[in-house]
Amino acid sequence: MSAQTTPDTGATTETRIERLTAASLRRIIEPEVEVTGSVGSGMVLPKELLSVADLNLDLTDEQWTALSREELASILDAGVRFESVLMAGFGLILAWQKDLVDPRVTYVLHEIGEETRHSRLFVRVIEQLSPKAVNPFTRGIYSRIDRFITSRAITHKALFCVLVLTGEEVPDLIQKRSSEHPDTDPYVREVNRYHRMEESRHLAFARALLPEVWNEASVLERLVIRHLGPAIMTGVFDSLIHPGVYRAVGLPGWRTWNNVRKTPARRDLRTESFRPVCDALRTAGAFGVSGRLPRAWREFGQLNLSRAD
Ligand SMILES: [Fe+2]
Ligand SMILES: [Fe+2]
């Protein structure tokens, strides 16, 4: 990690990261103390925010309720696993860092601290939701593919940074939409508000880091990001709600999962959440001076359409 000036503000990366550290120190939230409470017994997410919204399914009230709870539990479960991968990747970066006296190191330690608190809260909400679904992605061949890709991605800083941005942008957009909907369970809204507040700093850190890790990336790593990045990110996106969720409420698991992936609402959600990642890569210089996007990124790279919080 080396000193760079960020093109948007003129501030050095170090200055921006020191500001993030100061913000983390100003407000340390222990979820067991400040985000106490429990989800209600009914629907926790409104129908229009569920993954099957576009499929015109004819379900009973009990099935809708169960589906909303299973979907939320699946997203939170994926969130805990993602935060664990993030902590593993950052942990290795720190372990292999030449000089520990660096604002990045201090901020990473803050970020890991915040993620452990998020994960503890997510596990508590999962327990309250009592999901029944079995996640096929944590078993057999899917688990082996996941381990193969993840263990390589976390040791390649630029690819890791892109995955961190993806794993934070996608849940952030989902949580933003559910926070803003009046029919979302009030406690879920509170959990989302708390999480998004701290994630906004994590996103700023990953964006600040991306230009320098891109500069250090090998030719092969750059090729992977330019041409396979969106495919890997789509894998992350599609694993948030796994096929077992649908099976748990009496729907055909894999068939429903496949149909969901192709619906306009899911495509729009994916495009909107990947767009800021594309913008961050463009700012980091990943697409050259011309900024011309490789074919794999074109769908996500429309200018001036980035999400404003
Ligand atoms: Fe988090
Ligand atoms: Fe985070």
GROMACS .gro file of C-alpha atoms and ligand atoms in nm:
model
  311
    1MET     CA    1   0.000   0.000   0.000
    2SER     CA    2   0.152   0.332  -0.102
    3ALA     CA    3   0.064   0.702  -0.089
    4GLN     CA    4  -0.164   0.831  -0.364
    5THR     CA    5  -0.367   1.141  -0.428
    6THR     CA    6  -0.733   1.076  -0.502
    7PRO     CA    7  -0.852   1.244  -0.821
    8ASP     CA    8  -1.195   1.347  -0.686
    9THR     CA    9  -1.100   1.548  -0.375
   10GLY     CA   10  -0.728   1.615  -0.411
   11ALA     CA   11  -0.682   1.476  -0.056
   12THR     CA   12  -0.427   1.201  -0.010
   13THR     CA   13  -0.556   0.851   0.048
   14GLU     CA   14  -0.400   0.867   0.395
   15THR     CA   15  -0.596   1.181   0.489
   16ARG     CA   16  -0.923   1.031   0.373
   17ILE     CA   17  -0.858   0.709   0.564
   18GLU     CA   18  -0.764   0.898   0.881
   19ARG     CA   19  -1.102   1.075   0.856
   20LEU     CA   20  -1.276   0.738   0.835
   21THR     CA   21  -1.088   0.620   1.144
   22ALA     CA   22  -1.194   0.934   1.334
   23ALA     CA   23  -1.557   0.871   1.233
   24SER     CA   24  -1.535   0.508   1.352
   25LEU     CA   25  -1.397   0.625   1.687
   26ARG     CA   26  -1.663   0.891   1.738
   27ARG     CA   27  -1.947   0.641   1.760
   28ILE     CA   28  -1.884   0.283   1.868
   29ILE     CA   29  -2.211   0.090   1.867
   30GLU     CA   30  -2.247  -0.239   2.049
   31PRO     CA   31  -2.554  -0.405   1.895
   32GLU     CA   32  -2.628  -0.603   2.215
   33VAL     CA   33  -2.666  -0.268   2.393
   34GLU     CA   34  -2.803  -0.032   2.128
   35VAL     CA   35  -2.976  -0.246   1.864
   36THR     CA   36  -3.177  -0.462   2.096
   37GLY     CA   37  -3.518  -0.596   2.006
   38SER     CA   38  -3.670  -0.868   1.800
   39VAL     CA   39  -3.840  -0.927   1.465
   40GLY     CA   40  -4.218  -0.964   1.475
   41SER     CA   41  -4.397  -1.292   1.408
   42GLY     CA   42  -4.542  -1.207   1.062
   43MET     CA   43  -4.404  -1.089   0.727
   44VAL     CA   44  -4.065  -0.926   0.780
   45LEU     CA   45  -4.028  -0.795   0.424
   46PRO     CA   46  -4.311  -0.677   0.195
   47LYS     CA   47  -4.409  -0.897  -0.103
   48GLU     CA   48  -4.283  -0.651  -0.362
   49LEU     CA   49  -3.932  -0.665  -0.214
   50LEU     CA   50  -3.913  -1.045  -0.218
   51SER     CA   51  -3.704  -1.209  -0.490
   52VAL     CA   52  -4.012  -1.378  -0.645
   53ALA     CA   53  -4.201  -1.047  -0.686
   54ASP     CA   54  -4.213  -1.075  -1.068
   55LEU     CA   55  -4.315  -1.442  -1.082
   56ASN     CA   56  -4.691  -1.398  -1.011
   57LEU     CA   57  -4.692  -1.684  -0.762
   58ASP     CA   58  -5.015  -1.792  -0.597
   59LEU     CA   59  -4.911  -1.853  -0.238
   60THR     CA   60  -5.106  -1.872   0.087
   61ASP     CA   61  -5.053  -1.608   0.358
   62GLU     CA   62  -4.852  -1.865   0.556
   63GLN     CA   63  -4.626  -1.929   0.258
   64TRP     CA   64  -4.568  -1.556   0.200
   65THR     CA   65  -4.481  -1.508   0.565
   66ALA     CA   66  -4.245  -1.806   0.567
   67LEU     CA   67  -4.085  -1.693   0.240
   68SER     CA   68  -4.018  -1.341   0.371
   69ARG     CA   69  -3.851  -1.485   0.682
   70GLU     CA   70  -3.648  -1.742   0.489
   71GLU     CA   71  -3.529  -1.480   0.237
   72LEU     CA   72  -3.417  -1.242   0.510
   73ALA     CA   73  -3.243  -1.523   0.699
   74SER     CA   74  -3.065  -1.630   0.379
   75ILE     CA   75  -2.942  -1.274   0.311
   76LEU     CA   76  -2.817  -1.235   0.669
   77ASP     CA   77  -2.651  -1.577   0.662
   78ALA     CA   78  -2.471  -1.481   0.340
   79GLY     CA   79  -2.381  -1.149   0.506
   80VAL     CA   80  -2.210  -1.321   0.799
   81ARG     CA   81  -2.016  -1.550   0.562
   82PHE     CA   82  -1.919  -1.255   0.345
   83GLU     CA   83  -1.801  -1.051   0.644
   84SER     CA   84  -1.592  -1.353   0.753
   85VAL     CA   85  -1.424  -1.363   0.410
   86LEU     CA   86  -1.362  -0.989   0.431
   87MET     CA   87  -1.201  -1.028   0.774
   88ALA     CA   88  -0.986  -1.319   0.646
   89GLY     CA   89  -0.867  -1.113   0.347
   90PHE     CA   90  -0.792  -0.804   0.552
   91GLY     CA   91  -0.629  -1.024   0.817
   92LEU     CA   92  -0.384  -1.161   0.560
   93ILE     CA   93  -0.314  -0.813   0.424
   94LEU     CA   94  -0.220  -0.702   0.776
   95ALA     CA   95  -0.017  -1.017   0.845
   96TRP     CA   96   0.187  -0.962   0.529
   97GLN     CA   97   0.211  -0.582   0.556
   98LYS     CA   98   0.573  -0.460   0.574
   99ASP     CA   99   0.503  -0.151   0.785
  100LEU     CA  100   0.225  -0.168   1.040
  101VAL     CA  101   0.245   0.203   1.116
  102ASP     CA  102   0.007   0.302   0.840
  103PRO     CA  103  -0.340   0.463   0.856
  104ARG     CA  104  -0.475   0.179   0.641
  105VAL     CA  105  -0.375  -0.075   0.905
  106THR     CA  106  -0.550   0.121   1.181
  107TYR     CA  107  -0.864   0.163   0.974
  108VAL     CA  108  -0.873  -0.206   0.874
  109LEU     CA  109  -0.863  -0.293   1.246
  110HIS     CA  110  -1.162  -0.064   1.301
  111GLU     CA  111  -1.345  -0.219   1.007
  112ILE     CA  112  -1.286  -0.573   1.135
  113GLY     CA  113  -1.415  -0.464   1.477
  114GLU     CA  114  -1.731  -0.324   1.316
  115GLU     CA  115  -1.787  -0.637   1.105
  116THR     CA  116  -1.769  -0.866   1.408
  117ARG     CA  117  -2.042  -0.654   1.570
  118HIS     CA  118  -2.258  -0.669   1.253
  119SER     CA  119  -2.213  -1.045   1.230
  120ARG     CA  120  -2.311  -1.095   1.595
  121LEU     CA  121  -2.629  -0.897   1.531
  122PHE     CA  122  -2.708  -1.087   1.209
  123VAL     CA  123  -2.665  -1.423   1.385
  124ARG     CA  124  -2.904  -1.306   1.658
  125VAL     CA  125  -3.168  -1.208   1.397
  126ILE     CA  126  -3.121  -1.539   1.213
  127GLU     CA  127  -3.189  -1.718   1.542
  128GLN     CA  128  -3.508  -1.514   1.586
  129LEU     CA  129  -3.623  -1.602   1.232
  130SER     CA  130  -3.560  -1.978   1.287
  131PRO     CA  131  -3.513  -2.061   0.916
  132LYS     CA  132  -3.571  -2.419   0.801
  133ALA     CA  133  -3.406  -2.394   0.459
  134VAL     CA  134  -3.098  -2.601   0.375
  135ASN     CA  135  -2.837  -2.404   0.176
  136PRO     CA  136  -2.694  -2.619  -0.106
  137PHE     CA  137  -2.415  -2.365  -0.165
  138THR     CA  138  -2.251  -2.459   0.166
  139ARG     CA  139  -2.234  -2.827   0.065
  140GLY     CA  140  -2.072  -3.062  -0.188
  141ILE     CA  141  -1.938  -2.933  -0.520
  142TYR     CA  142  -2.072  -2.577  -0.464
  143SER     CA  143  -1.882  -2.547  -0.139
  144ARG     CA  144  -1.563  -2.674  -0.307
  145ILE     CA  145  -1.597  -2.422  -0.594
  146ASP     CA  146  -1.660  -2.145  -0.338
  147ARG     CA  147  -1.349  -2.239  -0.139
  148PHE     CA  148  -1.136  -2.256  -0.456
  149ILE     CA  149  -1.241  -1.910  -0.578
  150THR     CA  150  -1.252  -1.741  -0.235
  151SER     CA  151  -0.910  -1.860  -0.119
  152ARG     CA  152  -0.752  -1.722  -0.438
  153ALA     CA  153  -0.952  -1.399  -0.446
  154ILE     CA  154  -0.856  -1.293  -0.093
  155THR     CA  155  -0.485  -1.314  -0.172
  156HIS     CA  156  -0.514  -1.087  -0.480
  157LYS     CA  157  -0.574  -0.740  -0.341
  158ALA     CA  158  -0.743  -0.581  -0.645
  159LEU     CA  159  -0.982  -0.873  -0.697
  160PHE     CA  160  -1.043  -0.884  -0.321
  161CYS     CA  161  -1.121  -0.513  -0.325
  162VAL     CA  162  -1.373  -0.561  -0.609
  163LEU     CA  163  -1.538  -0.845  -0.415
  164VAL     CA  164  -1.548  -0.632  -0.099
  165LEU     CA  165  -1.718  -0.353  -0.294
  166THR     CA  166  -1.966  -0.603  -0.441
  167GLY     CA  167  -2.037  -0.769  -0.107
  168GLU     CA  168  -2.105  -0.428   0.045
  169GLU     CA  169  -2.287  -0.251  -0.241
  170VAL     CA  170  -2.540  -0.530  -0.304
  171PRO     CA  171  -2.662  -0.575   0.058
  172ASP     CA  172  -2.649  -0.197   0.102
  173LEU     CA  173  -2.897  -0.145  -0.182
  174ILE     CA  174  -3.120  -0.427  -0.055
  175GLN     CA  175  -3.114  -0.282   0.297
  176LYS     CA  176  -3.176   0.070   0.164
  177ARG     CA  177  -3.489  -0.045  -0.020
  178SER     CA  178  -3.624  -0.241   0.276
  179SER     CA  179  -3.545   0.044   0.520
  180GLU     CA  180  -3.745   0.284   0.309
  181HIS     CA  181  -4.051   0.057   0.276
  182PRO     CA  182  -4.320   0.119   0.541
  183ASP     CA  183  -4.424  -0.249   0.547
  184THR     CA  184  -4.079  -0.379   0.645
  185ASP     CA  185  -4.062  -0.512   1.002
  186PRO     CA  186  -3.963  -0.217   1.229
  187TYR     CA  187  -3.674  -0.406   1.389
  188VAL     CA  188  -3.539  -0.509   1.049
  189ARG     CA  189  -3.547  -0.141   0.951
  190GLU     CA  190  -3.347  -0.055   1.263
  191VAL     CA  191  -3.090  -0.329   1.192
  192ASN     CA  192  -3.056  -0.202   0.835
  193ARG     CA  193  -3.013   0.160   0.943
  194TYR     CA  194  -2.733   0.068   1.186
  195HIS     CA  195  -2.557  -0.154   0.934
  196ARG     CA  196  -2.576   0.092   0.644
  197MET     CA  197  -2.437   0.375   0.856
  198GLU     CA  198  -2.113   0.183   0.921
  199GLU     CA  199  -2.100   0.022   0.576
  200SER     CA  200  -2.089   0.365   0.413
  201ARG     CA  201  -1.742   0.408   0.571
  202HIS     CA  202  -1.633   0.061   0.457
  203LEU     CA  203  -1.739   0.143   0.103
  204ALA     CA  204  -1.546   0.471   0.115
  205PHE     CA  205  -1.237   0.281   0.236
  206ALA     CA  206  -1.258   0.017  -0.040
  207ARG     CA  207  -1.301   0.292  -0.301
  208ALA     CA  208  -1.000   0.479  -0.161
  209LEU     CA  209  -0.790   0.161  -0.170
  210LEU     CA  210  -0.886   0.047  -0.519
  211PRO     CA  211  -0.658   0.279  -0.726
  212GLU     CA  212  -0.342   0.171  -0.539
  213VAL     CA  213  -0.420  -0.201  -0.540
  214TRP     CA  214  -0.512  -0.176  -0.908
  215ASN     CA  215  -0.169  -0.023  -0.977
  216GLU     CA  216  -0.003  -0.317  -0.796
  217ALA     CA  217  -0.215  -0.585  -0.971
  218SER     CA  218  -0.058  -0.831  -1.214
  219VAL     CA  219  -0.160  -0.849  -1.580
  220LEU     CA  220  -0.353  -1.169  -1.511
  221GLU     CA  221  -0.541  -1.021  -1.216
  222ARG     CA  222  -0.636  -0.720  -1.428
  223LEU     CA  223  -0.758  -0.947  -1.707
  224VAL     CA  224  -0.972  -1.144  -1.461
  225ILE     CA  225  -1.133  -0.824  -1.326
  226ARG     CA  226  -1.188  -0.671  -1.668
  227HIS     CA  227  -1.336  -0.978  -1.832
  228LEU     CA  228  -1.460  -1.210  -1.557
  229GLY     CA  229  -1.535  -0.959  -1.279
  230PRO     CA  230  -1.910  -0.928  -1.347
  231ALA     CA  231  -1.950  -1.308  -1.375
  232ILE     CA  232  -1.785  -1.359  -1.034
  233MET     CA  233  -1.992  -1.074  -0.887
  234THR     CA  234  -2.310  -1.228  -1.031
  235GLY     CA  235  -2.220  -1.550  -0.847
  236VAL     CA  236  -2.206  -1.348  -0.523
  237PHE     CA  237  -2.538  -1.178  -0.604
  238ASP     CA  238  -2.721  -1.501  -0.694
  239SER     CA  239  -2.601  -1.681  -0.381
  240LEU     CA  240  -2.765  -1.428  -0.147
  241ILE     CA  241  -3.097  -1.610  -0.168
  242HIS     CA  242  -3.025  -1.979  -0.219
  243PRO     CA  243  -3.255  -2.244  -0.376
  244GLY     CA  244  -3.327  -2.406  -0.038
  245VAL     CA  245  -3.529  -2.093   0.056
  246TYR     CA  246  -3.791  -2.170  -0.210
  247ARG     CA  247  -3.796  -2.542  -0.130
  248ALA     CA  248  -3.860  -2.461   0.237
  249VAL     CA  249  -4.193  -2.297   0.147
  250GLY     CA  250  -4.306  -2.572  -0.091
  251LEU     CA  251  -4.177  -2.432  -0.423
  252PRO     CA  252  -3.940  -2.617  -0.660
  253GLY     CA  253  -3.601  -2.499  -0.529
  254TRP     CA  254  -3.362  -2.482  -0.824
  255ARG     CA  255  -3.633  -2.405  -1.082
  256THR     CA  256  -3.764  -2.108  -0.882
  257TRP     CA  257  -3.408  -1.989  -0.814
  258ASN     CA  258  -3.332  -2.000  -1.187
  259ASN     CA  259  -3.654  -1.818  -1.278
  260VAL     CA  260  -3.585  -1.551  -1.015
  261ARG     CA  261  -3.240  -1.483  -1.162
  262LYS     CA  262  -3.398  -1.389  -1.497
  263THR     CA  263  -3.673  -1.157  -1.371
  264PRO     CA  264  -3.654  -0.785  -1.460
  265ALA     CA  265  -3.664  -0.682  -1.092
  266ARG     CA  266  -3.361  -0.897  -1.003
  267ARG     CA  267  -3.175  -0.784  -1.315
  268ASP     CA  268  -3.242  -0.420  -1.228
  269LEU     CA  269  -3.130  -0.472  -0.867
  270ARG     CA  270  -2.811  -0.640  -0.985
  271THR     CA  271  -2.736  -0.368  -1.242
  272GLU     CA  272  -2.801  -0.088  -0.994
  273SER     CA  273  -2.581  -0.244  -0.726
  274PHE     CA  274  -2.294  -0.327  -0.966
  275ARG     CA  275  -2.289   0.021  -1.120
  276PRO     CA  276  -2.100   0.187  -0.831
  277VAL     CA  277  -1.842  -0.094  -0.847
  278CYS     CA  278  -1.797  -0.023  -1.217
  279ASP     CA  279  -1.766   0.350  -1.143
  280ALA     CA  280  -1.504   0.282  -0.873
  281LEU     CA  281  -1.300   0.073  -1.118
  282ARG     CA  282  -1.328   0.342  -1.383
  283THR     CA  283  -1.207   0.605  -1.132
  284ALA     CA  284  -0.919   0.373  -1.037
  285GLY     CA  285  -0.811   0.369  -1.403
  286ALA     CA  286  -0.903   0.005  -1.460
  287PHE     CA  287  -1.057   0.078  -1.798
  288GLY     CA  288  -0.771   0.290  -1.931
  289VAL     CA  289  -0.760   0.658  -2.020
  290SER     CA  290  -1.048   0.629  -2.266
  291GLY     CA  291  -1.265   0.462  -2.000
  292ARG     CA  292  -1.402   0.233  -2.273
  293LEU     CA  293  -1.562  -0.058  -2.095
  294PRO     CA  294  -1.485  -0.421  -2.174
  295ARG     CA  295  -1.792  -0.610  -2.300
  296ALA     CA  296  -1.843  -0.778  -1.960
  297TRP     CA  297  -1.890  -0.442  -1.788
  298ARG     CA  298  -2.099  -0.251  -2.044
  299GLU     CA  299  -2.436  -0.333  -1.887
  300PHE     CA  300  -2.320  -0.180  -1.556
  301GLY     CA  301  -2.132   0.121  -1.681
  302GLN     CA  302  -2.386   0.381  -1.783
  303LEU     CA  303  -2.255   0.719  -1.679
  304ASN     CA  304  -2.440   0.957  -1.447
  305LEU     CA  305  -2.676   0.693  -1.320
  306SER     CA  306  -2.491   0.607  -0.999
  307ARG     CA  307  -2.711   0.567  -0.695
  308ALA     CA  308  -2.730   0.866  -0.462
  309ASP     CA  309  -2.793   0.783  -0.096
  310FE      FE  310  -2.104  -0.525   0.782
  311FE      FE  311  -1.847  -0.377   0.579
   0.00000   0.00000   0.00000
